[in-house]
Amino acid sequence: MHRSNTCGELRISDAGRTVTLAGWVQRSRKMGGMTFVDLRDRYGITQLVFNSENDQSLFEAANRLGREYVIQVTGVVAERSNKNSNIPTGDIEIIATALNILNKSDVPPFTIEDETDGGDDLRMKYRYLDLRRPAVRKNLELRHRMAFEIRRYLDSKGFLEVETPVLIKSTPEGARDFVVPSRMNPGQFYALPQSPQTFKQLLMVSGFDRYFQIVKCFRDEDLRADRQPEFTQIDCEMSFVDQEDVLQMFEGLVKHIFKYVKNIDFTEPFPRMTWADAMRLYGSDKPDTRFGMEFVELKDLTENSGFAVMDDAPYVGAIVAPGCAAYTRKQLDKLTDFVKRPQIGAKGMMWVKLEADGSVKSSVGKFFTDDQLKGWLERGNARPGDLMLILAGETMKTRKQLCELRLEMGSQLGLRNPQDFSCLWVVDFPLFEWDEETQRYYAMHHPFTAPNPEDVDMLDSNTGEVRATAYDMIVNGNELGGGSIRIHDSELQDKMFRLLGLTEEDAQYKFGFLMNAFKYGAPPHGGLAFGFDRFVSILAGLDSIRDVIAFPKNNAGRDTMIDAPAEIDDSQLDELCIKVDIDEK
Ligand code: ASP
């Protein structure tokens, strides 16, 4: 071994020991006849001292060390006179007796410290240096810890980790596939899995009644905020279960992780909310329940006022922001600008203030009496000093806008602390989603999701109203994961494909293998998948999943460090029988 100890290990109780450390030179300071070097490795930082009085040539060698040199040092652990309480090794230093330069380093493009990172582009180009920074390293340590605890929990429940192939055929998650040309089958392509969905269902047919896999998935999507083209799922499936069994099992997993990784004990069952309630109360199927501020519907109280904005709108909804009656004109204008942003798209915002003395003030005071306005405030349980913010318009659109406004107010009021965790299940999702553009139904989850047994009769007559046995786990307004009970009956699966506009040939071509398998005794089954990257980032208190991935891609889907994607040789293209014509595009 190159070292007897790590750079994070030695304490005052080790004083007098001769040790050997190896690591990177974080920085060095020369003070008179002494040179101090901070030596860093994965475990911490230890101060080395080179004293010219002890050894002049060693002292001179130390003075030639540059940042990020890799060195090996032998010396004696000594108590420090100038202790540093900020680091665990701050009580000691190593009086160096030997120095061995293992490797030199060019001057790095940014200093390897928590606070300085040289900006995003540089960080990603030199990701291997960025990963030396403790702040980034910590995230990968957390990721490891979580993966380990996930395996421990699932193993204890009898789940088998089974790997599924990466070169496959299109999967049903609804995004664009990444494809891989096949040299041996010219003109044919594999698709990379958007998830192992079909394989895990086949494993159920094979009798592996409890499956899981921590697995890479690939979706070729435009990288909206915080998506990665390749990401990791905790993919799970169980046989002989109904929805309740699945929810219990994986609520258990989430609680296990919180307990053993974050030391947070959730003793109560996670709340459950129907999709319909989530939309009605929060305008979102992934409500942030760290705070209340639920929607208040006012339509019936605003009718026939002569105020067209409200009269003509099918929906009038509000939130009550506690203690915000003191908001100034300027603050209110800013909120109006916020909801009018193109991404949000509201036409305007109305407000009512319930002043501390009980009087009301409103942007729509011209159209409504004080008593009417007080009626609104009462419905919203507003207290003196509160502010009601109101949007009106088409129902679903306005709910989504109000959702953004609610989140903004939550942030402004400091109610979205990343160290608070609020988990819930959203259940009873609709089975289908109508798409105006293509004038057809899409599966809201995926085409293998079973309808709620109570609604099966409505499949033809009231398709849009049919509920699915699908569920999502939400944490702090993020979809941590989701899944469903599956269809295991080929007839019902056939019908589902038809409702989704797939011809028999289409269905056969895409999912024939699964349909066939279902003819040989498919057990009832269901499962879910958690977004592992998201799970880690939530527990790390981070907004971005990029920071918990060792080598992530940028917003253009590029890895700027290895410079991928890249062109390939003509000879390779020839072999694959592929002609590239970018101009055409
Ligand atoms: N395969 C699904 C997904 O990736 C999860 C599931 O239904 O288990 O969203």
XYZ file of C-alpha atoms and ligand atoms in Angstrom:
594
model
C 0.000 0.000 0.000
C 1.108 3.515 -0.752
C -0.342 4.797 2.491
C -0.875 3.813 6.082
C -3.787 6.180 6.623
C -6.181 8.399 4.717
C -6.181 12.181 4.824
C -9.382 12.250 6.865
C -8.434 9.831 9.541
C -5.774 11.026 11.957
C -6.655 12.584 15.306
C -4.852 13.912 18.352
C -4.816 10.361 19.779
C -2.471 9.419 16.925
C 0.209 11.950 17.995
C 3.679 10.479 17.887
C 2.835 7.849 15.253
C 4.836 7.640 12.054
C 2.434 7.527 9.138
C 2.432 7.629 5.354
C -0.259 9.526 3.469
C -0.895 9.897 -0.238
C -3.085 12.417 -2.002
C -3.331 15.667 -3.924
C -1.800 19.010 -3.001
C -4.736 21.293 -2.342
C -2.534 24.296 -1.590
C 0.682 25.230 0.116
C 1.788 28.240 2.159
C 5.355 29.221 2.880
C 5.923 30.974 6.191
C 9.570 31.730 6.884
C 11.455 28.476 7.203
C 8.300 26.348 7.173
C 6.022 25.235 4.363
C 2.520 24.010 5.071
C 0.776 21.791 2.553
C -2.896 20.784 2.643
C -3.029 17.223 1.399
C -6.406 16.023 0.107
C -7.930 12.682 -0.719
C -11.478 11.348 -0.827
C -11.634 11.255 2.950
C -10.485 14.708 3.924
C -7.581 17.090 4.297
C -4.493 16.773 6.487
C -1.900 19.471 7.022
C 1.714 18.586 6.291
C 4.645 20.596 7.636
C 8.045 20.823 5.958
C 10.537 22.477 8.280
C 13.821 23.785 6.822
C 15.494 23.262 10.197
C 14.742 19.531 10.074
C 15.672 18.932 6.453
C 16.635 21.737 4.062
C 16.426 19.695 0.856
C 13.019 18.262 1.792
C 11.872 21.819 2.523
C 13.058 22.943 -0.900
C 11.356 20.013 -2.593
C 8.094 20.938 -0.836
C 8.406 24.494 -2.127
C 8.432 23.186 -5.669
C 5.091 21.359 -5.287
C 2.304 22.683 -7.469
C -1.420 22.472 -7.002
C -2.873 18.979 -7.619
C 0.494 17.252 -7.572
C 0.031 13.677 -6.363
C 2.433 12.993 -3.516
C 3.287 10.458 -0.885
C 4.527 11.747 2.427
C 5.893 10.028 5.484
C 6.090 11.849 8.784
C 5.169 11.998 12.424
C 1.738 13.013 13.697
C 2.018 16.060 15.963
C -0.391 18.269 17.850
C -0.984 21.540 16.035
C -0.368 24.777 17.857
C -2.800 26.594 15.559
C -5.825 24.282 15.580
C -8.460 24.354 12.837
C -11.866 23.422 14.222
C -13.416 23.432 10.726
C -11.949 20.071 9.746
C -11.929 16.754 11.635
C -8.134 16.481 11.370
C -7.674 20.090 12.487
C -5.974 19.238 15.777
C -2.966 17.563 14.179
C -0.377 17.970 11.456
C 2.256 15.689 9.963
C 5.897 16.708 10.435
C 7.223 15.412 7.123
C 10.357 13.275 6.976
C 10.066 12.012 3.403
C 8.358 13.211 0.221
C 7.784 11.265 -2.949
C 6.206 12.947 -5.958
C 3.980 10.308 -7.547
C 2.822 12.585 -10.341
C 2.989 16.212 -11.348
C -0.045 18.210 -12.413
C -0.701 21.019 -14.837
C -2.282 24.030 -13.190
C -5.959 23.006 -13.035
C -8.501 25.251 -14.814
C -10.265 25.941 -11.515
C -9.356 25.450 -7.888
C -10.627 22.288 -6.297
C -12.646 23.796 -3.488
C -16.308 23.787 -2.569
C -16.939 27.441 -3.284
C -15.095 27.869 -6.560
C -15.965 25.868 -9.613
C -15.100 28.060 -12.570
C -18.612 27.937 -14.028
C -20.707 25.171 -15.482
C -19.073 24.653 -18.871
C -15.637 24.349 -17.379
C -16.872 22.038 -14.650
C -18.374 19.656 -17.175
C -15.403 19.706 -19.520
C -13.130 18.838 -16.614
C -15.668 16.751 -14.760
C -12.928 14.469 -13.391
C -11.495 17.490 -11.575
C -14.927 18.733 -10.562
C -15.519 15.347 -8.952
C -12.522 15.962 -6.697
C -14.497 18.754 -5.029
C -15.970 17.533 -1.746
C -19.357 19.119 -2.492
C -19.757 16.980 -5.620
C -18.155 13.894 -4.162
C -20.607 13.993 -1.266
C -23.501 13.556 -3.720
C -22.009 10.400 -5.189
C -21.388 9.037 -1.724
C -25.057 9.633 -0.930
C -26.015 7.928 -4.189
C -23.970 4.885 -3.265
C -25.457 4.755 0.218
C -28.977 4.906 -1.204
C -28.366 2.213 -3.820
C -26.966 0.030 -1.079
C -29.973 0.561 1.218
C -32.406 -0.012 -1.667
C -30.796 -3.376 -2.326
C -30.776 -4.215 1.362
C -34.498 -3.473 1.737
C -35.601 -5.227 -1.436
C -33.388 -8.233 -0.764
C -34.921 -8.556 2.690
C -38.342 -8.686 1.024
C -37.339 -11.443 -1.368
C -36.809 -9.353 -4.506
C -34.370 -10.670 -7.093
C -32.201 -8.252 -9.046
C -32.348 -9.343 -12.666
C -30.616 -7.562 -15.537
C -32.557 -6.986 -18.738
C -31.101 -6.249 -22.171
C -30.166 -2.815 -23.451
C -30.382 -3.547 -27.183
C -34.101 -4.085 -27.591
C -37.183 -2.965 -29.451
C -39.273 0.114 -28.812
C -40.811 0.259 -25.319
C -44.106 1.902 -24.491
C -43.222 4.885 -22.318
C -44.194 7.369 -24.954
C -40.924 9.240 -25.510
C -38.705 9.056 -28.587
C -36.361 6.070 -28.747
C -32.608 6.172 -29.067
C -31.759 3.710 -31.798
C -28.680 1.636 -32.557
C -28.045 0.346 -36.075
C -27.378 -3.345 -36.439
C -24.354 -4.211 -38.603
C -25.351 -7.836 -38.837
C -28.889 -6.962 -39.873
C -28.447 -4.134 -42.360
C -31.207 -1.562 -42.325
C -32.475 -2.725 -38.958
C -32.195 -0.973 -35.641
C -32.362 -1.766 -31.980
C -34.023 0.675 -29.647
C -32.554 1.435 -26.236
C -35.010 0.798 -23.403
C -37.057 3.742 -22.191
C -37.648 1.357 -19.297
C -37.482 -2.422 -18.813
C -41.297 -2.439 -18.683
C -42.014 -5.324 -21.051
C -39.135 -7.423 -19.718
C -40.202 -7.145 -16.126
C -43.686 -8.213 -17.124
C -42.200 -11.188 -18.955
C -40.235 -12.051 -15.818
C -43.562 -12.211 -13.972
C -44.804 -14.673 -16.587
C -41.587 -16.621 -15.898
C -42.528 -16.854 -12.252
C -39.980 -14.410 -10.768
C -42.632 -12.955 -8.530
C -40.498 -10.184 -7.030
C -38.125 -8.435 -9.412
C -36.095 -5.275 -9.180
C -33.255 -3.632 -11.023
C -31.332 -0.396 -10.604
C -31.165 0.261 -14.290
C -30.212 2.790 -16.959
C -33.085 3.989 -19.139
C -32.883 6.109 -22.276
C -35.337 8.659 -23.628
C -34.598 10.918 -26.544
C -36.475 13.977 -25.342
C -35.768 17.635 -25.730
C -34.003 18.292 -22.497
C -36.452 20.448 -20.661
C -35.469 21.529 -17.209
C -33.575 18.866 -15.402
C -33.890 15.823 -17.618
C -31.074 13.588 -18.776
C -31.190 11.437 -21.916
C -29.906 8.534 -19.873
C -31.083 8.201 -16.327
C -31.459 5.530 -13.683
C -34.605 3.870 -12.443
C -35.269 1.640 -9.473
C -37.513 -0.647 -11.464
C -39.726 -3.099 -9.581
C -42.478 -5.593 -10.279
C -44.482 -8.073 -8.176
C -46.895 -10.900 -8.907
C -50.106 -11.834 -7.089
C -50.626 -8.350 -5.726
C -53.193 -5.614 -5.907
C -52.601 -1.886 -5.710
C -52.651 -1.836 -1.919
C -49.855 -4.425 -1.698
C -47.657 -2.437 -4.075
C -48.231 0.837 -2.242
C -47.398 -0.756 1.126
C -44.246 -2.437 -0.157
C -42.774 0.664 -1.768
C -43.912 3.110 0.856
C -41.827 0.797 3.030
C -38.867 1.243 0.707
C -39.102 5.037 0.743
C -39.391 5.073 4.529
C -36.437 2.697 4.826
C -34.277 5.036 2.747
C -35.286 8.103 4.728
C -34.579 6.262 7.955
C -31.249 4.658 7.156
C -29.832 7.376 4.943
C -31.279 10.580 6.411
C -32.211 9.415 9.895
C -35.758 10.623 9.311
C -38.512 8.395 10.700
C -41.887 8.615 8.988
C -44.140 6.880 11.483
C -47.496 7.761 9.891
C -48.746 6.264 6.631
C -48.141 8.587 3.663
C -51.300 10.498 2.733
C -53.126 9.464 -0.427
C -54.893 11.829 -2.741
C -56.899 11.110 -5.850
C -55.694 12.613 -9.094
C -58.962 14.557 -9.305
C -58.404 16.103 -5.866
C -54.770 16.890 -6.654
C -55.873 18.779 -9.756
C -58.733 20.528 -7.932
C -56.740 21.555 -4.855
C -53.250 22.085 -6.306
C -53.663 22.218 -10.096
C -50.994 19.540 -10.410
C -50.673 15.767 -10.332
C -47.529 16.247 -8.264
C -48.492 18.723 -5.573
C -45.885 20.166 -3.252
C -47.537 19.416 0.080
C -44.851 20.969 2.237
C -47.347 23.801 2.597
C -51.121 24.298 2.341
C -52.472 27.240 0.361
C -54.958 24.949 -1.379
C -57.126 26.329 -4.168
C -60.436 27.934 -3.367
C -63.071 27.829 -6.119
C -65.064 31.033 -6.430
C -66.985 30.741 -9.686
C -70.438 30.528 -8.054
C -69.705 33.627 -5.950
C -68.588 35.766 -8.870
C -71.420 35.282 -11.317
C -73.244 38.125 -13.145
C -71.063 40.958 -11.909
C -70.640 42.545 -15.314
C -66.908 41.873 -14.989
C -66.307 39.962 -18.210
C -63.003 38.368 -17.131
C -64.871 36.437 -14.452
C -68.306 36.188 -16.083
C -66.920 34.594 -19.238
C -64.574 32.202 -17.452
C -65.716 28.676 -16.677
C -63.344 28.649 -13.709
C -62.395 31.197 -11.054
C -59.861 29.984 -8.517
C -57.853 31.562 -5.737
C -55.189 30.972 -3.156
C -54.844 32.734 0.168
C -51.337 33.868 0.977
C -51.039 34.199 4.740
C -49.831 37.532 6.066
C -49.390 39.063 2.614
C -51.989 41.844 2.780
C -49.017 44.177 3.251
C -47.822 43.433 -0.303
C -47.202 46.706 -2.111
C -48.549 47.677 -5.493
C -45.111 46.928 -6.875
C -45.024 43.435 -5.398
C -48.500 42.720 -6.754
C -47.518 43.998 -10.212
C -44.528 41.699 -10.106
C -46.765 38.731 -9.328
C -49.034 39.735 -12.200
C -46.001 39.838 -14.500
C -45.032 36.426 -13.164
C -48.329 34.772 -14.117
C -48.348 36.586 -17.470
C -44.997 35.102 -18.521
C -45.383 33.126 -21.732
C -44.447 29.873 -19.946
C -47.369 30.392 -17.577
C -49.726 32.274 -19.850
C -52.327 33.864 -17.582
C -54.007 36.996 -18.938
C -53.970 38.769 -15.593
C -54.339 38.382 -11.860
C -56.929 39.732 -9.435
C -56.446 40.206 -5.706
C -58.331 40.911 -2.499
C -56.698 42.045 0.722
C -58.213 41.452 4.132
C -56.568 44.252 6.076
C -55.584 43.876 9.710
C -58.572 46.037 10.736
C -60.979 43.727 8.889
C -61.588 46.062 5.921
C -61.184 44.789 2.350
C -59.318 46.187 -0.610
C -59.366 44.674 -4.082
C -58.268 45.101 -7.659
C -61.869 44.260 -8.647
C -63.582 46.461 -6.049
C -65.467 48.268 -8.828
C -67.441 45.171 -9.710
C -68.157 43.645 -6.319
C -69.458 44.900 -2.984
C -67.340 44.537 0.138
C -69.764 41.899 1.351
C -69.247 39.872 -1.793
C -65.485 40.130 -1.443
C -65.752 39.137 2.199
C -67.717 36.079 1.051
C -64.760 35.031 -1.097
C -62.320 35.562 1.738
C -64.520 33.583 4.077
C -64.590 30.647 1.706
C -60.808 30.759 1.672
C -60.675 30.952 5.489
C -58.657 34.153 5.148
C -57.619 35.885 8.336
C -56.932 39.582 8.813
C -53.614 40.361 7.149
C -54.055 37.745 4.410
C -54.020 38.255 0.682
C -56.206 36.406 -1.816
C -54.843 36.006 -5.349
C -57.322 35.068 -8.065
C -57.082 33.745 -11.619
C -59.933 33.115 -14.051
C -60.199 31.231 -17.323
C -60.498 27.789 -18.840
C -60.500 25.234 -16.008
C -57.438 23.032 -16.546
C -55.268 25.829 -17.918
C -56.142 28.174 -15.063
C -55.509 25.491 -12.462
C -52.038 24.970 -13.871
C -51.374 28.713 -13.807
C -52.642 28.937 -10.245
C -50.346 26.019 -9.394
C -47.339 28.066 -10.556
C -48.531 31.067 -8.571
C -48.987 28.901 -5.471
C -45.465 27.519 -5.789
C -44.085 31.011 -6.270
C -45.870 32.241 -3.142
C -44.635 29.152 -1.277
C -41.088 30.086 -2.251
C -41.549 33.763 -1.407
C -42.846 32.813 2.028
C -40.025 30.341 2.673
C -42.392 27.369 2.864
C -40.375 25.127 0.543
C -37.380 24.224 2.643
C -35.416 21.467 0.876
C -34.710 19.854 4.238
C -38.434 19.335 4.938
C -39.879 16.273 3.263
C -43.520 15.743 2.447
C -44.443 12.477 0.719
C -47.770 11.348 -0.666
C -49.358 8.938 -3.095
C -51.467 10.284 -5.914
C -53.906 7.558 -6.993
C -56.819 7.055 -9.375
C -55.184 8.609 -12.410
C -57.298 8.658 -15.563
C -56.458 5.739 -17.867
C -56.459 7.896 -20.993
C -55.458 11.360 -22.019
C -57.106 13.011 -25.031
C -54.788 14.697 -27.499
C -56.379 17.557 -29.412
C -53.742 17.666 -32.094
C -53.922 14.038 -33.199
C -57.553 13.682 -32.075
C -56.962 10.459 -30.238
C -56.497 8.952 -26.824
C -53.070 8.217 -25.383
C -52.353 6.043 -22.364
C -51.692 8.397 -19.481
C -49.243 5.913 -17.956
C -48.572 3.227 -20.562
C -50.751 0.807 -22.515
C -50.242 -2.077 -20.067
C -51.901 -0.259 -17.166
C -55.106 -1.921 -16.014
C -58.329 0.040 -15.754
C -59.929 0.331 -12.347
C -62.185 -2.777 -12.207
C -65.149 -0.560 -11.260
C -64.771 1.395 -14.497
C -64.220 -1.401 -17.024
C -67.823 -1.112 -18.226
C -67.172 2.470 -19.286
C -64.247 1.661 -21.574
C -66.338 2.142 -24.721
C -69.062 4.478 -23.556
C -67.111 6.888 -21.378
C -63.491 6.296 -22.320
C -62.099 9.579 -21.024
C -63.581 9.058 -17.565
C -62.123 5.599 -16.921
C -59.768 5.534 -13.958
C -56.550 3.529 -14.020
C -55.064 1.456 -11.233
C -52.052 3.733 -11.463
C -50.253 5.584 -8.726
C -47.431 8.082 -8.310
C -45.235 8.719 -5.312
C -44.730 12.460 -4.845
C -42.074 14.080 -2.670
C -41.950 17.855 -2.299
C -43.729 18.414 -5.599
C -41.532 15.993 -7.524
C -42.710 12.793 -9.081
C -40.418 10.329 -7.393
C -41.918 7.377 -9.182
C -45.010 5.734 -10.449
C -46.494 2.527 -11.658
C -49.642 0.514 -12.028
C -51.365 -2.815 -11.795
C -51.010 -4.330 -15.251
C -53.426 -5.935 -17.608
C -52.662 -9.668 -17.577
C -55.501 -10.779 -19.776
C -54.787 -10.786 -23.508
C -58.370 -9.915 -24.426
C -58.409 -6.794 -22.268
C -54.937 -5.881 -23.523
C -56.215 -6.213 -27.081
C -59.103 -3.916 -26.337
C -56.746 -1.399 -24.751
C -54.591 -1.343 -27.875
C -57.675 -0.762 -29.997
C -58.823 2.146 -27.831
C -55.346 3.605 -28.268
C -55.780 3.458 -32.023
C -53.340 0.606 -32.643
C -54.354 -1.783 -35.412
C -54.044 -5.471 -34.731
C -50.957 -5.629 -36.945
C -49.406 -2.678 -35.131
C -49.991 -4.234 -31.756
C -48.687 -7.563 -32.986
C -45.591 -5.941 -34.499
C -44.753 -3.891 -31.423
C -45.840 -6.081 -28.538
C -46.642 -9.461 -30.073
C -44.052 -11.177 -27.872
C -45.814 -9.934 -24.742
C -49.278 -10.814 -26.040
C -48.032 -14.296 -26.811
C -46.465 -14.679 -23.394
C -49.791 -13.740 -21.820
C -51.304 -16.816 -23.470
C -49.153 -19.072 -21.289
C -50.434 -18.253 -17.854
C -49.625 -14.676 -16.873
C -50.082 -14.052 -13.151
C -51.805 -10.882 -11.985
C -48.986 -8.403 -11.466
C -48.074 -4.796 -10.922
C -45.173 -2.605 -9.976
C -43.550 0.738 -10.294
C -40.315 2.535 -10.991
C -38.660 5.285 -9.007
C -36.408 7.857 -10.597
C -33.186 7.100 -8.767
C -31.373 10.299 -9.790
C -34.326 12.377 -8.620
C -34.523 10.450 -5.355
C -30.857 11.181 -4.656
C -31.145 14.852 -5.591
C -34.165 15.318 -3.298
C -32.322 13.762 -0.376
C -29.273 15.869 -1.195
C -31.508 18.962 -1.128
C -30.540 19.799 -4.711
C -32.708 21.105 -7.548
C -30.787 19.382 -10.287
C -30.255 15.690 -11.001
C -27.069 16.554 -12.870
C -25.230 17.061 -9.606
C -25.873 13.493 -8.501
C -24.689 11.901 -11.764
C -20.967 11.288 -12.143
C -20.808 12.148 -15.844
C -23.973 13.970 -16.911
C -24.910 15.494 -20.260
C -25.600 19.160 -20.870
C -28.866 20.691 -22.100
C -28.019 19.841 -25.676
C -27.532 16.204 -24.723
C -23.752 16.520 -25.100
C -21.002 15.169 -22.968
C -18.523 17.990 -23.402
C -15.743 16.102 -21.649
C -15.543 13.197 -24.091
C -17.111 15.335 -26.823
C -20.030 13.070 -27.637
C -22.063 12.569 -29.705
C -19.559 12.664 -32.554
C -19.357 11.820 -36.203
C -18.193 8.350 -37.148
C -15.915 7.148 -39.940
C -17.250 6.632 -43.431
C -16.050 3.047 -43.197
C -18.197 2.503 -40.129
C -21.180 4.026 -41.885
C -20.548 1.793 -44.901
C -20.502 -1.256 -42.714
C -23.838 -0.230 -41.280
C -25.236 0.587 -44.737
C -26.033 4.095 -43.518
C -25.856 7.300 -45.533
C -25.919 10.572 -43.627
C -27.625 13.513 -45.274
C -27.733 16.453 -42.907
C -28.499 19.040 -45.613
C -31.703 17.271 -46.492
C -32.901 17.730 -42.921
N -42.145 1.607 -16.702
C -42.839 2.651 -16.006
C -42.097 3.974 -16.222
O -40.944 3.984 -16.632
C -42.961 2.409 -14.556
C -43.869 1.278 -14.260
O -45.021 1.290 -14.708
O -43.429 0.379 -13.531
O -42.658 5.008 -15.977
